[in-house]
Tab-separated table of C-alpha atoms and ligand atoms in Angstrom:
chain	number	residue	atom	x	y	z
A	51	MET	CA	142.618	137.185	97.803
A	52	ARG	CA	141.100	137.954	94.404
A	53	ILE	CA	141.237	134.950	92.133
A	54	SER	CA	140.113	134.198	88.592
A	55	VAL	CA	139.149	130.734	87.366
A	56	ILE	CA	139.210	130.384	83.598
A	57	GLY	CA	137.030	127.503	82.417
A	58	CYS	CA	133.968	126.784	84.573
A	59	GLY	CA	133.158	123.171	83.716
A	60	TYR	CA	133.144	120.185	86.092
A	61	LEU	CA	136.540	121.192	87.457
A	62	GLY	CA	136.447	124.989	87.214
A	63	ALA	CA	132.949	125.665	88.574
A	64	VAL	CA	133.659	123.558	91.654
A	65	HIS	CA	137.081	125.143	92.048
A	66	ALA	CA	135.594	128.641	91.826
A	67	ALA	CA	132.943	127.843	94.432
A	68	GLY	CA	135.530	126.059	96.596
A	69	MET	CA	137.872	129.050	96.519
A	70	ALA	CA	134.964	131.272	97.615
A	71	GLU	CA	134.318	128.847	100.483
A	72	LEU	CA	137.991	129.255	101.461
A	73	GLY	CA	137.335	132.990	101.751
A	74	HIS	CA	138.577	134.321	98.410
A	75	ASP	CA	136.840	136.675	95.974
A	76	VAL	CA	136.448	134.761	92.760
A	77	ILE	CA	135.847	135.714	89.135
A	78	GLY	CA	134.736	132.692	87.113
A	79	ILE	CA	135.231	133.023	83.357
A	80	ASP	CA	134.006	130.757	80.579
A	81	VAL	CA	133.316	131.096	76.859
A	82	ASP	CA	130.019	129.233	77.306
A	83	ALA	CA	127.444	131.994	77.927
A	84	GLN	CA	124.739	129.533	79.005
A	85	LYS	CA	126.967	127.989	81.666
A	86	ILE	CA	127.964	131.431	82.940
A	87	ALA	CA	124.331	132.575	83.065
A	88	ALA	CA	123.407	129.538	85.189
A	89	LEU	CA	126.362	130.046	87.529
A	90	ALA	CA	125.530	133.763	87.852
A	91	ARG	CA	122.063	132.697	89.043
A	92	ALA	CA	123.858	130.457	91.601
A	93	GLU	CA	122.660	127.362	89.719
A	94	ALA	CA	125.035	124.493	89.029
A	95	PRO	CA	125.130	123.799	85.267
A	96	PHE	CA	125.682	120.088	85.996
A	97	TYR	CA	124.943	117.657	88.794
A	98	GLU	CA	127.482	117.770	91.597
A	99	PRO	CA	126.415	117.167	95.212
A	100	GLY	CA	127.050	120.219	97.403
A	101	LEU	CA	127.833	122.613	94.553
A	102	PRO	CA	124.477	124.466	94.452
A	103	GLU	CA	124.716	125.083	98.194
A	104	LEU	CA	128.216	126.590	97.858
A	105	LEU	CA	127.166	128.774	94.925
A	106	ARG	CA	124.224	130.121	96.896
A	107	ALA	CA	126.171	130.590	100.117
A	108	HIS	CA	128.904	132.646	98.455
A	109	ARG	CA	126.979	134.720	95.918
A	110	SER	CA	128.628	137.883	97.232
A	111	ARG	CA	132.131	136.504	96.647
A	112	LEU	CA	131.487	134.921	93.251
A	113	LEU	CA	131.274	136.799	89.959
A	114	PHE	CA	130.729	134.888	86.716
A	115	THR	CA	131.363	136.401	83.301
A	116	THR	CA	132.315	135.575	79.725
A	117	ASP	CA	134.614	138.600	79.655
A	118	VAL	CA	138.210	137.584	80.288
A	119	ALA	CA	139.103	141.255	80.922
A	120	ALA	CA	137.475	140.821	84.340
A	121	ALA	CA	140.559	138.759	85.261
A	122	ARG	CA	142.614	141.973	85.434
A	123	ASP	CA	141.346	142.490	88.990
A	124	ALA	CA	142.670	139.113	90.129
A	125	ARG	CA	146.167	138.221	91.257
A	126	VAL	CA	145.996	134.447	90.928
A	127	HIS	CA	144.516	132.935	87.754
A	128	PHE	CA	143.548	129.273	87.643
A	129	ILE	CA	143.383	127.612	84.213
A	130	ALA	CA	140.682	124.929	84.300
A	131	VAL	CA	139.637	124.587	80.647
A	132	GLY	CA	139.115	121.241	78.935
A	133	THR	CA	141.817	119.088	77.333
A	134	PRO	CA	139.698	116.556	75.401
A	135	GLN	CA	140.971	113.890	73.048
A	136	ARG	CA	141.770	115.302	69.620
A	137	HIS	CA	139.387	114.325	66.848
A	138	ASP	CA	142.204	113.159	64.570
A	139	SER	CA	144.430	111.298	67.059
A	140	PRO	CA	144.525	109.834	70.582
A	141	ALA	CA	146.548	112.845	71.794
A	142	ALA	CA	145.166	115.613	74.004
A	143	ASP	CA	143.785	118.717	72.360
A	144	THR	CA	145.565	121.523	74.202
A	145	ARG	CA	144.150	124.331	72.055
A	146	PHE	CA	141.749	125.442	74.786
A	147	VAL	CA	144.574	125.784	77.321
A	148	ASP	CA	146.610	127.791	74.815
A	149	ALA	CA	143.618	129.993	73.993
A	150	ALA	CA	142.838	130.608	77.666
A	151	VAL	CA	146.428	131.627	78.464
A	152	ASP	CA	146.670	133.803	75.330
A	153	ALA	CA	143.418	135.575	76.233
A	154	LEU	CA	144.752	136.200	79.734
A	155	LEU	CA	148.174	137.590	78.712
A	156	PRO	CA	147.051	141.247	78.256
A	157	TYR	CA	145.730	141.307	81.831
A	158	LEU	CA	148.777	139.804	83.529
A	159	ALA	CA	151.196	141.954	85.514
A	160	PRO	CA	154.279	141.402	87.676
A	161	GLY	CA	153.278	139.660	90.880
A	162	HIS	CA	150.452	137.728	89.195
A	163	LEU	CA	150.416	133.956	89.211
A	164	VAL	CA	148.939	131.701	86.535
A	165	VAL	CA	148.065	128.288	87.996
A	166	GLY	CA	147.440	125.418	85.585
A	167	LYS	CA	144.908	122.875	86.841
A	168	SER	CA	143.894	121.201	83.573
A	169	THR	CA	145.399	117.795	82.839
A	170	VAL	CA	147.989	118.374	80.119
A	171	PRO	CA	150.647	116.375	78.273
A	172	VAL	CA	154.004	116.826	79.975
A	173	GLY	CA	155.797	119.734	78.297
A	174	THR	CA	152.716	121.922	77.939
A	175	ALA	CA	153.376	123.895	81.139
A	176	GLU	CA	156.953	124.698	80.101
A	177	ARG	CA	155.654	126.096	76.799
A	178	LEU	CA	153.009	128.192	78.563
A	179	ALA	CA	155.457	129.410	81.226
A	180	ALA	CA	157.618	130.885	78.467
A	181	ARG	CA	154.594	132.772	77.123
A	182	VAL	CA	153.658	134.112	80.568
A	183	ARG	CA	157.199	135.169	81.645
A	184	PRO	CA	157.472	138.368	79.518
A	185	THR	CA	154.432	139.828	81.343
A	186	GLY	CA	156.315	139.617	84.650
A	187	ALA	CA	153.783	137.053	85.918
A	188	ARG	CA	154.803	133.483	86.818
A	189	LEU	CA	153.258	130.083	86.119
A	190	VAL	CA	152.853	127.085	88.403
A	191	TRP	CA	151.263	123.713	87.515
A	192	ASN	CA	148.930	122.499	90.244
A	193	PRO	CA	147.206	119.358	88.926
A	194	GLU	CA	143.709	118.559	90.110
A	195	PHE	CA	142.733	115.176	91.540
A	196	LEU	CA	139.052	115.755	92.342
A	197	ARG	CA	136.515	113.021	91.692
A	198	GLU	CA	133.167	113.943	90.182
A	199	GLY	CA	130.455	113.175	92.686
A	200	ARG	CA	132.802	114.126	95.527
A	201	ALA	CA	134.305	117.181	93.895
A	202	VAL	CA	133.337	119.714	96.561
A	203	ASP	CA	134.903	117.746	99.384
A	204	ASP	CA	137.961	116.884	97.283
A	205	THR	CA	138.458	120.591	96.502
A	206	LEU	CA	138.127	121.718	100.097
A	207	HIS	CA	140.001	118.773	101.618
A	208	PRO	CA	142.382	117.439	98.958
A	209	ASP	CA	144.543	114.329	99.592
A	210	ARG	CA	147.581	116.315	98.542
A	211	LEU	CA	148.602	119.523	96.813
A	212	VAL	CA	151.284	119.367	94.146
A	213	TYR	CA	152.929	122.568	92.926
A	214	GLY	CA	155.086	122.268	89.824
A	215	VAL	CA	157.228	125.406	89.718
A	216	ASP	CA	159.220	127.013	86.937
A	217	GLY	CA	162.776	127.000	88.314
A	218	ASP	CA	163.429	128.341	91.784
A	219	ASP	CA	160.296	130.306	92.621
A	220	GLU	CA	159.605	130.680	96.318
A	221	THR	CA	157.382	133.710	95.745
A	222	SER	CA	154.875	131.677	93.715
A	223	VAL	CA	154.950	128.865	96.268
A	224	ALA	CA	154.179	131.351	99.058
A	225	LEU	CA	151.345	132.904	97.039
A	226	LEU	CA	149.759	129.523	96.325
A	227	ASP	CA	150.219	128.569	99.992
A	228	ALA	CA	148.178	131.664	100.861
A	229	VAL	CA	145.414	130.544	98.476
A	230	TYR	CA	145.355	127.081	100.063
A	231	ALA	CA	145.965	128.319	103.620
A	232	ALA	CA	142.937	126.472	105.030
A	233	PRO	CA	143.648	122.953	103.677
A	234	LEU	CA	147.353	123.368	104.446
A	235	ALA	CA	146.536	124.374	108.032
A	236	ALA	CA	144.344	121.255	108.224
A	237	GLY	CA	147.387	119.115	107.390
A	238	THR	CA	147.048	118.500	103.637
A	239	PRO	CA	150.456	117.300	102.413
A	240	ARG	CA	151.995	119.664	99.869
A	241	MET	CA	154.790	118.773	97.471
A	242	VAL	CA	156.818	121.217	95.411
A	243	THR	CA	158.247	119.743	92.228
A	244	ASP	CA	159.482	120.910	88.844
A	245	LEU	CA	156.937	121.554	86.097
A	246	ALA	CA	157.456	118.229	84.327
A	247	THR	CA	156.986	116.146	87.474
A	248	ALA	CA	153.776	117.952	88.445
A	249	GLN	CA	152.219	117.327	85.034
A	250	LEU	CA	153.326	113.685	85.139
A	251	VAL	CA	151.964	113.127	88.655
A	252	LYS	CA	148.456	113.608	87.300
A	253	THR	CA	148.771	111.434	84.215
A	254	ALA	CA	150.681	108.754	86.120
A	255	ALA	CA	148.006	108.651	88.835
A	256	ASN	CA	145.261	108.206	86.247
A	257	ALA	CA	147.301	105.587	84.374
A	258	PHE	CA	147.729	103.646	87.614
A	259	LEU	CA	144.031	103.750	88.515
A	260	ALA	CA	143.008	102.716	84.997
A	261	THR	CA	145.526	99.869	85.099
A	262	LYS	CA	144.192	98.616	88.423
A	263	ILE	CA	140.635	98.570	87.080
A	264	SER	CA	141.649	96.841	83.873
A	265	PHE	CA	143.781	94.366	85.803
A	266	ILE	CA	140.758	93.120	87.728
A	267	ASN	CA	138.667	93.136	84.564
A	268	ALA	CA	141.332	90.997	82.879
A	269	MET	CA	141.032	88.655	85.865
A	270	ALA	CA	137.267	88.729	85.283
A	271	GLU	CA	137.817	87.386	81.778
A	272	VAL	CA	139.973	84.594	83.173
A	273	ALA	CA	137.437	83.905	85.923
A	274	GLU	CA	134.653	83.599	83.369
A	275	ALA	CA	136.683	81.100	81.364
A	276	SER	CA	137.855	79.058	84.330
A	277	GLY	CA	134.843	78.906	86.609
A	278	ALA	CA	136.168	81.325	89.253
A	279	ASP	CA	134.526	84.273	90.965
A	280	VAL	CA	136.333	87.571	90.439
A	281	THR	CA	134.694	89.338	93.382
A	282	GLN	CA	135.995	86.701	95.788
A	283	LEU	CA	139.349	86.863	94.048
A	284	ALA	CA	139.407	90.667	94.517
A	285	ASP	CA	138.403	90.360	98.169
A	286	ALA	CA	141.187	87.862	98.783
A	287	ILE	CA	144.004	89.656	96.972
A	288	GLY	CA	142.753	93.013	98.287
A	289	LEU	CA	143.439	91.884	101.847
A	290	ASP	CA	147.118	92.032	100.984
A	291	ALA	CA	148.129	95.510	102.193
A	292	ARG	CA	150.536	95.787	99.256
A	293	ILE	CA	147.605	95.430	96.822
A	294	GLY	CA	144.579	96.932	98.588
A	295	ARG	CA	140.908	96.372	97.738
A	296	ALA	CA	140.121	99.801	96.217
A	297	PHE	CA	139.708	99.905	92.438
A	298	LEU	CA	139.380	96.138	92.229
A	299	ASN	CA	135.646	96.124	91.487
A	300	ALA	CA	135.323	94.122	88.300
A	301	GLY	CA	132.507	95.145	86.006
A	302	LEU	CA	131.777	97.455	83.143
A	303	GLY	CA	135.030	99.369	83.545
A	304	PHE	CA	135.975	103.007	83.599
A	305	GLY	CA	134.787	105.944	81.528
A	306	GLY	CA	134.104	109.632	81.932
A	307	GLY	CA	135.816	112.793	80.819
A	308	CYS	CA	139.229	111.910	82.286
A	309	LEU	CA	140.602	108.365	82.494
A	310	PRO	CA	139.990	107.173	78.911
A	311	LYS	CA	141.291	110.305	77.215
A	312	ASP	CA	144.107	110.749	79.737
A	313	ILE	CA	145.606	107.284	79.196
A	314	ARG	CA	145.381	107.733	75.415
A	315	ALA	CA	146.993	111.173	75.613
A	316	PHE	CA	149.708	109.824	77.925
A	317	ARG	CA	150.520	107.061	75.494
A	318	ALA	CA	150.593	109.501	72.578
A	319	ARG	CA	152.921	111.789	74.538
A	320	GLY	CA	155.141	108.808	75.361
A	321	ASP	CA	155.461	108.117	71.626
A	322	GLU	CA	156.443	111.743	70.988
A	323	LEU	CA	159.063	111.550	73.746
A	324	GLY	CA	160.507	108.320	72.289
A	325	VAL	CA	159.384	106.195	75.255
A	326	GLY	CA	156.317	104.681	73.606
A	327	GLU	CA	157.381	101.174	74.633
A	328	ALA	CA	157.233	102.125	78.320
A	329	LEU	CA	153.592	103.124	77.977
A	330	SER	CA	152.430	100.574	75.405
A	331	PHE	CA	150.688	98.609	78.197
A	332	LEU	CA	148.133	101.430	78.353
A	333	GLY	CA	146.842	100.263	74.971
A	334	GLU	CA	145.997	96.907	76.574
A	335	VAL	CA	144.456	98.670	79.582
A	336	ASP	CA	142.204	100.547	77.142
A	337	SER	CA	141.292	97.407	75.159
A	338	ILE	CA	140.420	95.362	78.252
A	339	ASN	CA	138.233	98.222	79.408
A	340	LEU	CA	136.365	98.548	76.106
A	341	ARG	CA	135.862	94.754	75.855
A	342	ARG	CA	133.696	94.807	79.007
A	343	ARG	CA	131.055	96.798	77.154
A	344	THR	CA	130.622	94.194	74.424
A	345	ARG	CA	130.785	91.442	77.024
A	346	VAL	CA	127.578	92.726	78.638
A	347	VAL	CA	125.793	92.611	75.317
A	348	ASP	CA	127.189	89.141	74.582
A	349	VAL	CA	125.903	87.838	77.929
A	350	LEU	CA	122.444	89.179	77.109
A	351	GLU	CA	122.514	87.658	73.657
A	352	HIS	CA	123.515	84.320	75.105
A	353	GLU	CA	120.561	84.437	77.479
A	354	LEU	CA	117.934	85.774	75.105
A	355	GLY	CA	119.159	84.773	71.661
A	356	PRO	CA	119.182	87.447	68.936
A	357	LEU	CA	118.362	90.796	70.490
A	358	ILE	CA	116.346	92.148	67.585
A	359	GLY	CA	113.112	93.548	68.947
A	360	ARG	CA	113.850	92.437	72.522
A	361	ARG	CA	112.982	95.013	75.167
A	362	ILE	CA	115.917	95.732	77.479
A	363	ALA	CA	115.855	98.066	80.470
A	364	VAL	CA	119.158	99.807	81.180
A	365	LEU	CA	119.543	101.283	84.661
A	366	GLY	CA	122.124	104.035	84.622
A	367	LEU	CA	123.578	106.311	81.969
A	368	ALA	CA	126.207	108.330	83.864
A	369	PHE	CA	129.774	107.013	83.770
A	370	LYS	CA	129.557	106.532	87.526
A	371	PRO	CA	127.101	107.243	90.344
A	372	ASP	CA	126.638	110.748	91.749
A	373	SER	CA	127.414	112.431	88.436
A	374	ASP	CA	125.476	113.407	85.324
A	375	ASP	CA	128.618	113.113	83.209
A	376	VAL	CA	128.127	110.780	80.234
A	377	ARG	CA	131.414	111.512	78.480
A	378	ASP	CA	132.707	108.108	77.348
A	379	SER	CA	130.181	106.489	79.667
A	380	PRO	CA	130.301	102.664	79.633
A	381	ALA	CA	126.559	102.650	80.406
A	382	LEU	CA	125.700	104.789	77.396
A	383	ALA	CA	128.018	102.658	75.266
A	384	VAL	CA	126.038	99.553	76.297
A	385	VAL	CA	122.808	101.316	75.311
A	386	GLN	CA	124.296	102.063	71.909
A	387	LEU	CA	125.680	98.533	71.400
A	388	LEU	CA	122.308	97.019	72.312
A	389	ARG	CA	120.577	99.284	69.811
A	390	GLU	CA	123.086	98.272	67.137
A	391	ARG	CA	122.029	94.663	67.709
A	392	GLY	CA	118.403	95.620	67.249
A	393	ALA	CA	117.230	95.697	70.855
A	394	VAL	CA	114.488	98.051	72.003
A	395	VAL	CA	116.311	99.860	74.788
A	396	VAL	CA	114.552	101.797	77.512
A	397	ALA	CA	117.119	103.589	79.652
A	398	THR	CA	116.937	105.642	82.801
A	399	ASP	CA	119.208	107.457	85.223
A	400	PRO	CA	118.519	109.552	88.336
A	401	VAL	CA	120.239	112.650	86.892
A	402	ALA	CA	121.933	111.946	83.547
A	403	ILE	CA	118.995	111.692	81.136
A	404	GLU	CA	119.444	115.206	79.755
A	405	THR	CA	123.206	114.915	79.310
A	406	ALA	CA	122.680	111.513	77.659
A	407	ARG	CA	120.020	112.911	75.345
A	408	LEU	CA	122.377	115.692	74.270
A	409	ARG	CA	125.030	113.131	73.393
A	410	ASP	CA	122.653	110.621	71.790
A	411	PRO	CA	119.016	111.609	71.244
A	412	LEU	CA	117.996	108.281	69.685
A	413	PRO	CA	117.442	105.834	72.578
A	414	THR	CA	114.234	105.919	74.599
A	415	TYR	CA	114.901	107.609	77.931
A	416	VAL	CA	112.387	107.386	80.769
A	417	GLU	CA	112.321	109.168	84.092
A	418	THR	CA	111.664	106.301	86.482
A	419	VAL	CA	112.887	102.780	87.147
A	420	GLU	CA	109.276	101.554	87.016
A	421	GLN	CA	108.858	102.909	83.480
A	422	ALA	CA	112.142	101.318	82.431
A	423	LEU	CA	111.277	97.927	83.905
A	424	ASP	CA	107.752	97.845	82.525
A	425	GLY	CA	107.591	94.887	80.156
A	426	ALA	CA	111.386	94.446	80.040
A	427	GLU	CA	112.706	91.072	78.900
A	428	ALA	CA	116.034	91.770	80.615
A	429	VAL	CA	117.497	94.410	82.900
A	430	VAL	CA	121.068	95.709	82.829
A	431	LEU	CA	122.482	97.453	85.893
A	432	ALA	CA	124.955	99.731	84.126
A	433	THR	CA	125.726	102.449	86.720
A	434	GLU	CA	125.781	101.478	90.375
A	435	TRP	CA	123.667	104.307	91.808
A	436	ALA	CA	122.749	103.600	95.440
A	437	GLU	CA	119.064	103.555	94.527
A	438	TYR	CA	119.646	100.796	91.972
A	439	ARG	CA	121.849	98.785	94.333
A	440	GLY	CA	119.090	99.003	96.906
A	441	LEU	CA	116.196	98.071	94.589
A	442	ASP	CA	113.735	95.604	96.044
A	443	PRO	CA	113.940	92.605	93.695
A	444	VAL	CA	110.361	91.556	94.487
A	445	VAL	CA	108.972	94.965	93.531
A	446	ALA	CA	111.288	95.178	90.518
A	447	GLY	CA	110.102	91.753	89.394
A	448	SER	CA	106.455	92.758	89.320
A	449	GLY	CA	106.709	94.943	86.222
A	450	VAL	CA	109.081	92.990	84.003
A	451	ALA	CA	108.169	90.412	81.391
A	452	ASN	CA	111.152	88.227	82.312
A	453	ARG	CA	113.246	88.162	85.486
A	454	LEU	CA	116.727	88.343	83.996
A	455	VAL	CA	119.234	90.899	85.270
A	456	VAL	CA	122.779	91.457	84.071
A	457	ASP	CA	124.585	93.045	86.977
A	458	ALA	CA	127.301	94.780	84.976
A	459	ARG	CA	128.707	96.388	88.134
A	460	ASN	CA	128.599	93.333	90.402
A	461	ALA	CA	126.696	95.558	92.800
A	462	LEU	CA	123.536	93.582	93.571
A	463	ASP	CA	122.884	91.190	96.412
A	464	VAL	CA	122.746	88.111	94.198
A	465	ASP	CA	121.128	85.840	96.803
A	466	ARG	CA	118.292	88.279	97.403
A	467	TRP	CA	117.598	88.663	93.709
A	468	ARG	CA	117.695	84.919	93.142
A	469	GLU	CA	115.323	84.339	96.025
A	470	ALA	CA	112.918	86.740	94.301
A	471	GLY	CA	113.016	84.527	91.225
A	472	TRP	CA	115.554	86.419	89.151
A	473	VAL	CA	118.241	84.907	86.951
A	474	VAL	CA	121.303	86.996	87.811
A	475	ARG	CA	124.268	87.276	85.493
A	476	GLY	CA	127.377	89.115	86.705
A	477	LEU	CA	130.709	89.857	85.063
A	478	GLY	CA	133.658	87.677	85.998
A	479	ARG	CA	131.505	85.464	88.166
A	480	ALA	CA	131.334	82.114	86.504
A	481	HIS	CA	128.257	80.896	88.322
A	482	ALA	CA	126.518	84.158	87.581
A	483	SER	CA	127.765	84.861	84.083
A	484	ARG	CA	129.453	81.855	82.536
A	485	VAL	CA	128.043	81.552	79.081
A	486	GLU	CA	129.263	78.080	78.175
A	487	ASP	CA	128.667	76.163	81.354
A	488	PRO	CA	126.559	77.617	84.137
A	489	ARG	CA	127.686	75.500	87.085
A	490	SER	CA	126.336	74.943	90.511
A	491	VAL	CA	125.847	78.031	92.647
A	492	GLN	CA	128.797	78.915	94.853
A	493	ARG	CA	128.922	81.083	97.941
A	494	GLU	CA	128.557	84.831	97.391
A	495	PRO	CA	130.970	87.108	99.227
A	496	GLU	CA	128.880	88.260	102.167
A	497	HIS	CA	129.522	91.947	101.726
A	498	ALA	CA	129.086	92.149	97.945
A	499	ALA	CA	126.017	94.369	98.139
A	500	GLU	CA	127.582	96.765	100.634
A	501	ARG	CA	130.713	97.335	98.587
A	502	GLN	CA	131.143	101.005	97.758
A	503	PRO	CA	131.687	102.016	94.140
A	504	ASP	CA	135.114	103.281	93.158
A	505	HIS	CA	135.216	106.955	92.269
A	506	VAL	CA	137.790	108.275	89.834
B	1	NAD	P1	134.591	120.594	81.019
B	1	NAD	O1	134.464	120.321	79.563
B	1	NAD	O2	133.479	120.284	81.937
B	1	NAD	O3	134.936	122.133	81.236
B	1	NAD	C1	135.839	122.843	80.450
B	1	NAD	C2	135.306	124.274	80.363
B	1	NAD	O4	136.288	125.112	79.731
B	1	NAD	C3	134.038	124.378	79.504
B	1	NAD	O5	133.009	124.982	80.268
B	1	NAD	C4	134.456	125.259	78.329
B	1	NAD	O6	133.435	126.081	77.850
B	1	NAD	C5	135.590	126.057	78.971
B	1	NAD	N1	136.504	126.688	78.015
B	1	NAD	C6	137.072	126.161	76.904
B	1	NAD	N2	137.891	127.053	76.327
B	1	NAD	C7	137.858	128.164	77.086
B	1	NAD	C8	138.505	129.419	77.035
B	1	NAD	N3	139.389	129.714	76.064
B	1	NAD	N4	138.232	130.350	77.983
B	1	NAD	C9	137.361	130.080	78.968
B	1	NAD	N5	136.715	128.894	79.089
B	1	NAD	C10	136.968	127.949	78.161
B	1	NAD	O7	135.925	119.833	81.476
B	1	NAD	P2	136.323	119.414	82.971
B	1	NAD	O8	135.856	118.055	83.255
B	1	NAD	O9	136.027	120.523	83.890
B	1	NAD	O10	137.905	119.292	82.799
B	1	NAD	C11	138.736	120.419	82.707
B	1	NAD	C12	140.168	119.962	82.860
B	1	NAD	O11	140.341	119.440	84.172
B	1	NAD	C13	140.578	118.847	81.916
B	1	NAD	O12	141.945	119.012	81.596
B	1	NAD	C14	140.394	117.602	82.759
B	1	NAD	O13	141.198	116.537	82.314
B	1	NAD	C15	140.842	118.112	84.107
B	1	NAD	N6	140.289	117.391	85.249
B	1	NAD	C16	138.965	117.090	85.290
B	1	NAD	C17	138.450	116.405	86.369
B	1	NAD	C18	137.012	115.978	86.412
B	1	NAD	O14	136.670	115.134	87.255
B	1	NAD	N7	136.142	116.490	85.564
B	1	NAD	C19	139.307	116.032	87.434
B	1	NAD	C20	140.635	116.406	87.389
B	1	NAD	C21	141.129	117.071	86.286
């Protein structure tokens, strides 16, 4: 089938390449000429494992252009443009979605299907469906649940497919089933809902994940104050099948281009709908999350005294491993907070230096861990990349001026680092991070270092 994908960012570029892998002919459209030029050369404009390979493998089935008129040859049109936080409020800025649909309208015809994938405030799809209807085309909302870093696999093998349809519309369901024939044949569950439910499924899922992360980070605050260890607490409560261990990794919290803006937009939409009270807890979820960033800096200050002129190495800039995305990155926020307190920050990341530099050119970025550690008076593990989790503490210790590490992701093997002469401070681990009263060392959970990072 011939498909267009409008918006070729983290979501759209992977979706376009994924649809080509499923056997479709795809026209990828974006207003960003640089991004389109890279994609046309079969180069991924951002870091996403597996994406360059797909782009190269399906060159013959992928066309990238800035000209929306090219969509006239397609029958199914995916809308994958951004819905960032508005500059003047916590709500979502849906102007890009509106603009993309408006630009598409002249090329729509009866039998065409517009498929919304962007995350939008509930009610947006209904508004857009009314605009699409006079062309004879139909609209379905098909929210996207991919995780950056695993986006290719999530696109090809999604956990579930949700189709929000406009009234009774079996034709659109059948058309979308044909697009997703391969994952459906492989057993992917598919749910058909109304438009409102489909939009809410996405925001509710993100609200739940954010709440789970902030819950354990709230427990981390209590653990720090009471002498407990939040990683052991998480292991123990996570063994309860009703709770589960995933998304209970206490640390620096969530960030990125989705969760923070999505919970704010959800709350703002709740206010508009008159159900603000039901979603007010998301304000606390947000606050707990943001407090972790200052906590890291406070722990450092407690250890070193005033940070003015102190050289701090920050390992990690991306909001999570396996991505170069620094939108609302907790790691980059720590870099900025440290600089505000006068520290000399030297930061590194395996892939996110360029995206970080675009967002904030002021900090010193270096290419390698060795350069970052050289002469450092403290080290912060801010993004739990596998290569940082697996660092040899003896080697790492050879270049620093002072063996102090703040493990802001609770990802290091504390015993190993201590044996190599490091002072290790974690978050929510009283013996590793308690500022007031560092007590006797307690047992580490045996599998702490093997724990996989959560991906949102
Ligand atoms: P992004 O900023 O990486 O990409 C958005 C793209 O849309 C940009 O390349 C931009 O140039 C393009 N664009 C804007 N207006 C356009 C227009 N009128 N016509 C054509 N292109 C236009 O954002 P993203 O991370 O890909 O997110 C896109 C949407 O998907 C958001 O609603 C987001 O919440 C949702 N989403 C993202 C992820 C993720 O992991 N990134 C996961 C699920 C859902």
